[in-house]
Amino acid sequence: EVRPVRNGHRQNTAGFLVVSVAEVLTALADPTRRDLLELLSVRGEATATVLADDLPISRQAVAQHLAVLDEVGLVVGHRQGREHRFVVCPQPLDEMARWMAQLSQQWDRRLRAIQRIAEAAHGAPH
């Protein structure tokens, strides 16, 4: 079962956001967002202020990037006292990796078929 959640996205019965691979790739197209994911994966969880200390951008810019990552489900924020802490959510990355593996398998099949055709044509008498 999939049910609507914020901003037109859906959520499956396990509670995960259902977003498209395109949305995840778009979010990851920005190198700062990739850096943020890397930092969060190493730290486990952190605030925007802590993350900004490791990047050459302001806390407000970090917060904006985190909002984009949150929108596609790559991070989730939660309150801990007065702090808003973020953690990485690997599920959209796992889905993207599965999509990429399927795409790779499709291309491998196509290339093998082309190779067979080329070998058959090369081996045929002229």
N, C-alpha and C. Protein backbone atom coordinates (compact mmCIF):
# COMPACT_ATOMS: atom_id res chain seq x y z
N GLU A 1 0.85 -1.18 0.00
CA GLU A 1 0.00 0.00 0.00
C GLU A 1 0.88 1.24 0.00
N VAL A 2 0.48 2.23 -0.75
CA VAL A 2 1.19 3.50 -0.80
C VAL A 2 0.20 4.60 -0.47
N ARG A 3 0.58 5.50 0.42
CA ARG A 3 -0.33 6.58 0.81
C ARG A 3 0.35 7.93 0.61
N PRO A 4 -0.44 8.99 0.33
CA PRO A 4 0.17 10.31 0.10
C PRO A 4 0.79 10.87 1.37
N VAL A 5 1.89 11.55 1.20
CA VAL A 5 2.49 12.32 2.29
C VAL A 5 2.80 13.71 1.75
N ARG A 6 3.78 14.38 2.30
CA ARG A 6 4.05 15.77 1.95
C ARG A 6 4.45 15.97 0.49
N ASN A 7 4.11 17.14 -0.02
CA ASN A 7 4.54 17.62 -1.34
C ASN A 7 4.30 16.62 -2.47
N GLY A 8 3.20 15.90 -2.41
CA GLY A 8 2.86 15.01 -3.50
C GLY A 8 3.59 13.68 -3.48
N HIS A 9 4.55 13.50 -2.57
CA HIS A 9 5.23 12.22 -2.48
C HIS A 9 4.32 11.20 -1.80
N ARG A 10 4.68 9.96 -1.94
CA ARG A 10 3.90 8.89 -1.32
C ARG A 10 4.77 8.14 -0.33
N GLN A 11 4.13 7.38 0.51
CA GLN A 11 4.82 6.60 1.53
C GLN A 11 4.30 5.18 1.44
N ASN A 12 5.21 4.20 1.46
CA ASN A 12 4.75 2.81 1.42
C ASN A 12 4.42 2.34 2.83
N THR A 13 3.96 1.11 2.95
CA THR A 13 3.49 0.62 4.26
C THR A 13 4.63 0.50 5.26
N ALA A 14 5.88 0.42 4.78
CA ALA A 14 7.01 0.36 5.70
C ALA A 14 7.38 1.75 6.21
N GLY A 15 6.69 2.79 5.70
CA GLY A 15 6.95 4.15 6.15
C GLY A 15 7.97 4.90 5.32
N PHE A 16 8.49 4.28 4.25
CA PHE A 16 9.48 4.95 3.41
C PHE A 16 8.80 5.83 2.38
N LEU A 17 9.41 6.98 2.10
CA LEU A 17 8.93 7.82 1.01
C LEU A 17 9.15 7.10 -0.30
N VAL A 18 8.23 7.27 -1.21
CA VAL A 18 8.40 6.72 -2.54
C VAL A 18 8.70 7.90 -3.45
N VAL A 19 9.95 8.00 -3.88
CA VAL A 19 10.37 9.07 -4.76
C VAL A 19 10.99 8.45 -6.00
N SER A 20 11.04 9.21 -7.06
CA SER A 20 11.60 8.68 -8.30
C SER A 20 13.11 8.72 -8.27
N VAL A 21 13.71 7.87 -9.07
CA VAL A 21 15.16 7.87 -9.23
C VAL A 21 15.61 9.24 -9.72
N ALA A 22 14.83 9.84 -10.60
CA ALA A 22 15.17 11.16 -11.13
C ALA A 22 15.27 12.19 -10.02
N GLU A 23 14.36 12.14 -9.05
CA GLU A 23 14.40 13.09 -7.93
C GLU A 23 15.66 12.89 -7.08
N VAL A 24 16.02 11.64 -6.86
CA VAL A 24 17.22 11.34 -6.08
C VAL A 24 18.46 11.80 -6.83
N LEU A 25 18.52 11.49 -8.14
CA LEU A 25 19.67 11.92 -8.94
C LEU A 25 19.78 13.43 -9.00
N THR A 26 18.65 14.10 -9.11
CA THR A 26 18.66 15.57 -9.13
C THR A 26 19.20 16.12 -7.82
N ALA A 27 18.77 15.55 -6.71
CA ALA A 27 19.26 16.01 -5.40
C ALA A 27 20.76 15.75 -5.27
N LEU A 28 21.22 14.62 -5.80
CA LEU A 28 22.63 14.27 -5.68
C LEU A 28 23.52 14.94 -6.72
N ALA A 29 22.91 15.65 -7.67
CA ALA A 29 23.70 16.33 -8.70
C ALA A 29 24.56 17.44 -8.11
N ASP A 30 24.15 17.97 -6.99
CA ASP A 30 24.90 19.06 -6.36
C ASP A 30 26.02 18.48 -5.49
N PRO A 31 27.28 18.88 -5.74
CA PRO A 31 28.39 18.33 -4.96
C PRO A 31 28.31 18.64 -3.46
N THR A 32 27.74 19.77 -3.10
CA THR A 32 27.60 20.10 -1.68
C THR A 32 26.67 19.11 -1.00
N ARG A 33 25.59 18.72 -1.67
CA ARG A 33 24.67 17.75 -1.07
C ARG A 33 25.34 16.38 -0.93
N ARG A 34 26.17 16.02 -1.92
CA ARG A 34 26.91 14.76 -1.80
C ARG A 34 27.88 14.84 -0.62
N ASP A 35 28.53 16.00 -0.46
CA ASP A 35 29.43 16.18 0.69
C ASP A 35 28.67 16.06 2.01
N LEU A 36 27.48 16.65 2.07
CA LEU A 36 26.67 16.56 3.29
C LEU A 36 26.31 15.11 3.61
N LEU A 37 25.92 14.35 2.59
CA LEU A 37 25.59 12.94 2.83
C LEU A 37 26.82 12.19 3.34
N GLU A 38 27.97 12.48 2.75
CA GLU A 38 29.20 11.84 3.19
C GLU A 38 29.50 12.17 4.65
N LEU A 39 29.41 13.45 4.99
CA LEU A 39 29.65 13.87 6.37
C LEU A 39 28.68 13.19 7.34
N LEU A 40 27.41 13.18 6.96
CA LEU A 40 26.42 12.55 7.84
C LEU A 40 26.64 11.05 7.97
N SER A 41 27.06 10.40 6.89
CA SER A 41 27.28 8.96 6.97
C SER A 41 28.45 8.65 7.90
N VAL A 42 29.46 9.53 7.93
CA VAL A 42 30.60 9.34 8.83
C VAL A 42 30.22 9.66 10.27
N ARG A 43 29.49 10.76 10.48
CA ARG A 43 29.14 11.22 11.83
C ARG A 43 27.99 10.41 12.45
N GLY A 44 27.12 9.87 11.62
CA GLY A 44 25.94 9.18 12.14
C GLY A 44 24.75 10.11 12.22
N GLU A 45 24.93 11.24 12.87
CA GLU A 45 23.92 12.29 12.90
C GLU A 45 24.60 13.60 13.28
N ALA A 46 23.99 14.70 12.86
CA ALA A 46 24.58 16.01 13.15
C ALA A 46 23.55 17.09 12.89
N THR A 47 23.83 18.26 13.46
CA THR A 47 23.00 19.44 13.21
C THR A 47 23.56 20.18 12.00
N ALA A 48 22.77 21.09 11.46
CA ALA A 48 23.23 21.92 10.35
C ALA A 48 24.43 22.76 10.77
N THR A 49 24.44 23.22 12.01
CA THR A 49 25.55 24.02 12.52
C THR A 49 26.85 23.23 12.53
N VAL A 50 26.79 22.00 13.02
CA VAL A 50 27.98 21.15 13.06
C VAL A 50 28.46 20.85 11.65
N LEU A 51 27.54 20.55 10.75
CA LEU A 51 27.90 20.25 9.37
C LEU A 51 28.52 21.46 8.68
N ALA A 52 28.01 22.65 8.97
CA ALA A 52 28.53 23.87 8.36
C ALA A 52 29.98 24.12 8.77
N ASP A 53 30.37 23.65 9.95
CA ASP A 53 31.75 23.82 10.40
C ASP A 53 32.73 23.09 9.48
N ASP A 54 32.28 22.03 8.79
CA ASP A 54 33.15 21.24 7.92
C ASP A 54 33.03 21.63 6.45
N LEU A 55 32.23 22.63 6.16
CA LEU A 55 32.02 23.03 4.76
C LEU A 55 32.25 24.52 4.59
N PRO A 56 32.59 24.94 3.37
CA PRO A 56 32.86 26.36 3.13
C PRO A 56 31.59 27.16 2.82
N ILE A 57 30.48 26.79 3.46
CA ILE A 57 29.21 27.49 3.25
C ILE A 57 28.57 27.79 4.60
N SER A 58 27.59 28.66 4.58
CA SER A 58 26.94 29.08 5.83
C SER A 58 26.01 27.99 6.37
N ARG A 59 25.64 28.15 7.62
CA ARG A 59 24.68 27.24 8.24
C ARG A 59 23.36 27.28 7.50
N GLN A 60 22.95 28.48 7.06
CA GLN A 60 21.68 28.62 6.33
C GLN A 60 21.73 27.87 5.00
N ALA A 61 22.87 27.92 4.31
CA ALA A 61 23.01 27.18 3.05
C ALA A 61 22.97 25.68 3.32
N VAL A 62 23.62 25.24 4.39
CA VAL A 62 23.57 23.82 4.77
C VAL A 62 22.12 23.41 5.03
N ALA A 63 21.39 24.24 5.76
CA ALA A 63 19.99 23.93 6.08
C ALA A 63 19.16 23.81 4.80
N GLN A 64 19.42 24.67 3.82
CA GLN A 64 18.68 24.59 2.55
C GLN A 64 19.01 23.30 1.81
N HIS A 65 20.29 22.92 1.79
CA HIS A 65 20.68 21.67 1.14
C HIS A 65 20.07 20.47 1.87
N LEU A 66 20.06 20.53 3.20
CA LEU A 66 19.45 19.44 3.97
C LEU A 66 17.95 19.33 3.68
N ALA A 67 17.30 20.47 3.46
CA ALA A 67 15.87 20.44 3.13
C ALA A 67 15.63 19.72 1.81
N VAL A 68 16.52 19.94 0.83
CA VAL A 68 16.39 19.24 -0.46
C VAL A 68 16.59 17.74 -0.26
N LEU A 69 17.61 17.37 0.51
CA LEU A 69 17.87 15.96 0.77
C LEU A 69 16.72 15.31 1.55
N ASP A 70 16.15 16.06 2.47
CA ASP A 70 15.00 15.57 3.24
C ASP A 70 13.78 15.38 2.32
N GLU A 71 13.62 16.29 1.38
CA GLU A 71 12.47 16.23 0.47
C GLU A 71 12.43 14.92 -0.32
N VAL A 72 13.60 14.40 -0.68
CA VAL A 72 13.63 13.14 -1.44
C VAL A 72 13.92 11.94 -0.55
N GLY A 73 13.95 12.17 0.78
CA GLY A 73 14.08 11.05 1.71
C GLY A 73 15.50 10.56 1.93
N LEU A 74 16.52 11.33 1.48
CA LEU A 74 17.90 10.90 1.69
C LEU A 74 18.40 11.19 3.10
N VAL A 75 17.78 12.15 3.77
CA VAL A 75 18.06 12.41 5.18
C VAL A 75 16.72 12.61 5.88
N VAL A 76 16.75 12.45 7.17
CA VAL A 76 15.58 12.76 7.97
C VAL A 76 16.05 13.55 9.19
N GLY A 77 15.28 14.56 9.53
CA GLY A 77 15.61 15.38 10.68
C GLY A 77 14.68 15.06 11.84
N HIS A 78 15.22 15.17 13.04
CA HIS A 78 14.40 14.97 14.24
C HIS A 78 14.90 15.92 15.33
N ARG A 79 13.98 16.30 16.18
CA ARG A 79 14.31 17.20 17.29
C ARG A 79 14.90 16.39 18.43
N GLN A 80 15.97 16.92 18.97
CA GLN A 80 16.56 16.36 20.18
C GLN A 80 16.83 17.55 21.10
N GLY A 81 15.92 17.78 22.00
CA GLY A 81 15.99 18.99 22.82
C GLY A 81 15.72 20.20 21.95
N ARG A 82 16.64 21.15 21.95
CA ARG A 82 16.49 22.34 21.13
C ARG A 82 17.13 22.18 19.76
N GLU A 83 17.82 21.08 19.55
CA GLU A 83 18.54 20.87 18.30
C GLU A 83 17.70 20.09 17.29
N HIS A 84 17.95 20.40 16.03
CA HIS A 84 17.35 19.64 14.92
C HIS A 84 18.49 18.83 14.31
N ARG A 85 18.47 17.51 14.55
CA ARG A 85 19.55 16.63 14.12
C ARG A 85 19.13 15.85 12.88
N PHE A 86 20.08 15.57 12.02
CA PHE A 86 19.82 14.87 10.76
C PHE A 86 20.60 13.57 10.70
N VAL A 87 20.01 12.58 10.06
CA VAL A 87 20.66 11.29 9.80
C VAL A 87 20.39 10.90 8.35
N VAL A 88 21.28 10.07 7.80
CA VAL A 88 21.13 9.58 6.43
C VAL A 88 20.09 8.46 6.41
N CYS A 89 19.28 8.46 5.38
CA CYS A 89 18.32 7.38 5.13
C CYS A 89 18.77 6.67 3.84
N PRO A 90 19.27 5.46 3.95
CA PRO A 90 19.84 4.79 2.78
C PRO A 90 18.81 4.25 1.78
N GLN A 91 17.56 4.17 2.15
CA GLN A 91 16.55 3.52 1.30
C GLN A 91 16.49 4.10 -0.11
N PRO A 92 16.43 5.42 -0.31
CA PRO A 92 16.41 5.94 -1.69
C PRO A 92 17.69 5.61 -2.46
N LEU A 93 18.83 5.58 -1.76
CA LEU A 93 20.08 5.21 -2.41
C LEU A 93 20.05 3.74 -2.82
N ASP A 94 19.47 2.89 -1.97
CA ASP A 94 19.34 1.47 -2.31
C ASP A 94 18.47 1.29 -3.55
N GLU A 95 17.37 2.04 -3.61
CA GLU A 95 16.49 1.95 -4.78
C GLU A 95 17.20 2.43 -6.03
N MET A 96 17.98 3.50 -5.91
CA MET A 96 18.72 4.01 -7.06
C MET A 96 19.77 3.00 -7.50
N ALA A 97 20.44 2.35 -6.55
CA ALA A 97 21.44 1.34 -6.88
C ALA A 97 20.80 0.16 -7.61
N ARG A 98 19.62 -0.25 -7.18
CA ARG A 98 18.90 -1.34 -7.86
C ARG A 98 18.56 -0.94 -9.29
N TRP A 99 18.09 0.30 -9.46
CA TRP A 99 17.75 0.80 -10.79
C TRP A 99 19.00 0.81 -11.68
N MET A 100 20.11 1.28 -11.13
CA MET A 100 21.35 1.33 -11.91
C MET A 100 21.83 -0.08 -12.27
N ALA A 101 21.69 -1.02 -11.37
CA ALA A 101 22.08 -2.41 -11.65
C ALA A 101 21.21 -2.99 -12.77
N GLN A 102 19.91 -2.71 -12.73
CA GLN A 102 19.02 -3.18 -13.79
C GLN A 102 19.39 -2.55 -15.13
N LEU A 103 19.68 -1.27 -15.12
CA LEU A 103 20.09 -0.58 -16.33
C LEU A 103 21.38 -1.17 -16.89
N SER A 104 22.31 -1.45 -16.01
CA SER A 104 23.58 -2.06 -16.41
C SER A 104 23.36 -3.43 -17.04
N GLN A 105 22.48 -4.23 -16.44
CA GLN A 105 22.18 -5.55 -16.99
C GLN A 105 21.54 -5.44 -18.38
N GLN A 106 20.64 -4.47 -18.57
CA GLN A 106 20.02 -4.26 -19.87
C GLN A 106 21.08 -3.92 -20.92
N TRP A 107 21.99 -3.02 -20.57
CA TRP A 107 23.03 -2.63 -21.52
C TRP A 107 23.98 -3.80 -21.79
N ASP A 108 24.29 -4.59 -20.79
CA ASP A 108 25.14 -5.76 -21.01
C ASP A 108 24.48 -6.72 -22.00
N ARG A 109 23.17 -6.95 -21.84
CA ARG A 109 22.45 -7.83 -22.78
C ARG A 109 22.49 -7.25 -24.19
N ARG A 110 22.26 -5.95 -24.31
CA ARG A 110 22.27 -5.31 -25.63
C ARG A 110 23.66 -5.40 -26.27
N LEU A 111 24.70 -5.15 -25.50
CA LEU A 111 26.05 -5.21 -26.04
C LEU A 111 26.44 -6.63 -26.45
N ARG A 112 26.01 -7.63 -25.67
CA ARG A 112 26.28 -9.02 -26.06
C ARG A 112 25.56 -9.36 -27.37
N ALA A 113 24.33 -8.88 -27.52
CA ALA A 113 23.59 -9.12 -28.76
C ALA A 113 24.29 -8.46 -29.94
N ILE A 114 24.77 -7.23 -29.76
CA ILE A 114 25.50 -6.55 -30.83
C ILE A 114 26.79 -7.29 -31.16
N GLN A 115 27.46 -7.77 -30.12
CA GLN A 115 28.70 -8.52 -30.33
C GLN A 115 28.44 -9.79 -31.13
N ARG A 116 27.35 -10.51 -30.80
CA ARG A 116 27.00 -11.73 -31.55
C ARG A 116 26.72 -11.41 -33.02
N ILE A 117 26.00 -10.32 -33.26
CA ILE A 117 25.69 -9.91 -34.63
C ILE A 117 26.98 -9.56 -35.38
N ALA A 118 27.86 -8.82 -34.72
CA ALA A 118 29.12 -8.42 -35.36
C ALA A 118 29.99 -9.63 -35.64
N GLU A 119 30.05 -10.57 -34.70
CA GLU A 119 30.85 -11.78 -34.91
C GLU A 119 30.27 -12.62 -36.04
N ALA A 120 28.95 -12.72 -36.09
CA ALA A 120 28.30 -13.50 -37.17
C ALA A 120 28.56 -12.85 -38.52
N ALA A 121 28.51 -11.51 -38.57
CA ALA A 121 28.75 -10.81 -39.83
C ALA A 121 30.21 -10.93 -40.24
N HIS A 122 31.11 -10.88 -39.28
CA HIS A 122 32.53 -10.96 -39.58
C HIS A 122 32.91 -12.36 -40.04
N GLY A 123 32.27 -13.35 -39.45
CA GLY A 123 32.56 -14.74 -39.80
C GLY A 123 31.89 -15.19 -41.08
N ALA A 124 30.93 -14.44 -41.58
CA ALA A 124 30.20 -14.82 -42.81
C ALA A 124 31.10 -14.58 -44.03
N PRO A 125 31.01 -15.43 -45.03
CA PRO A 125 31.81 -15.24 -46.25
C PRO A 125 31.37 -14.00 -46.99
N HIS A 126 32.32 -13.31 -47.63
CA HIS A 126 32.02 -12.09 -48.37
C HIS A 126 31.63 -12.38 -49.76
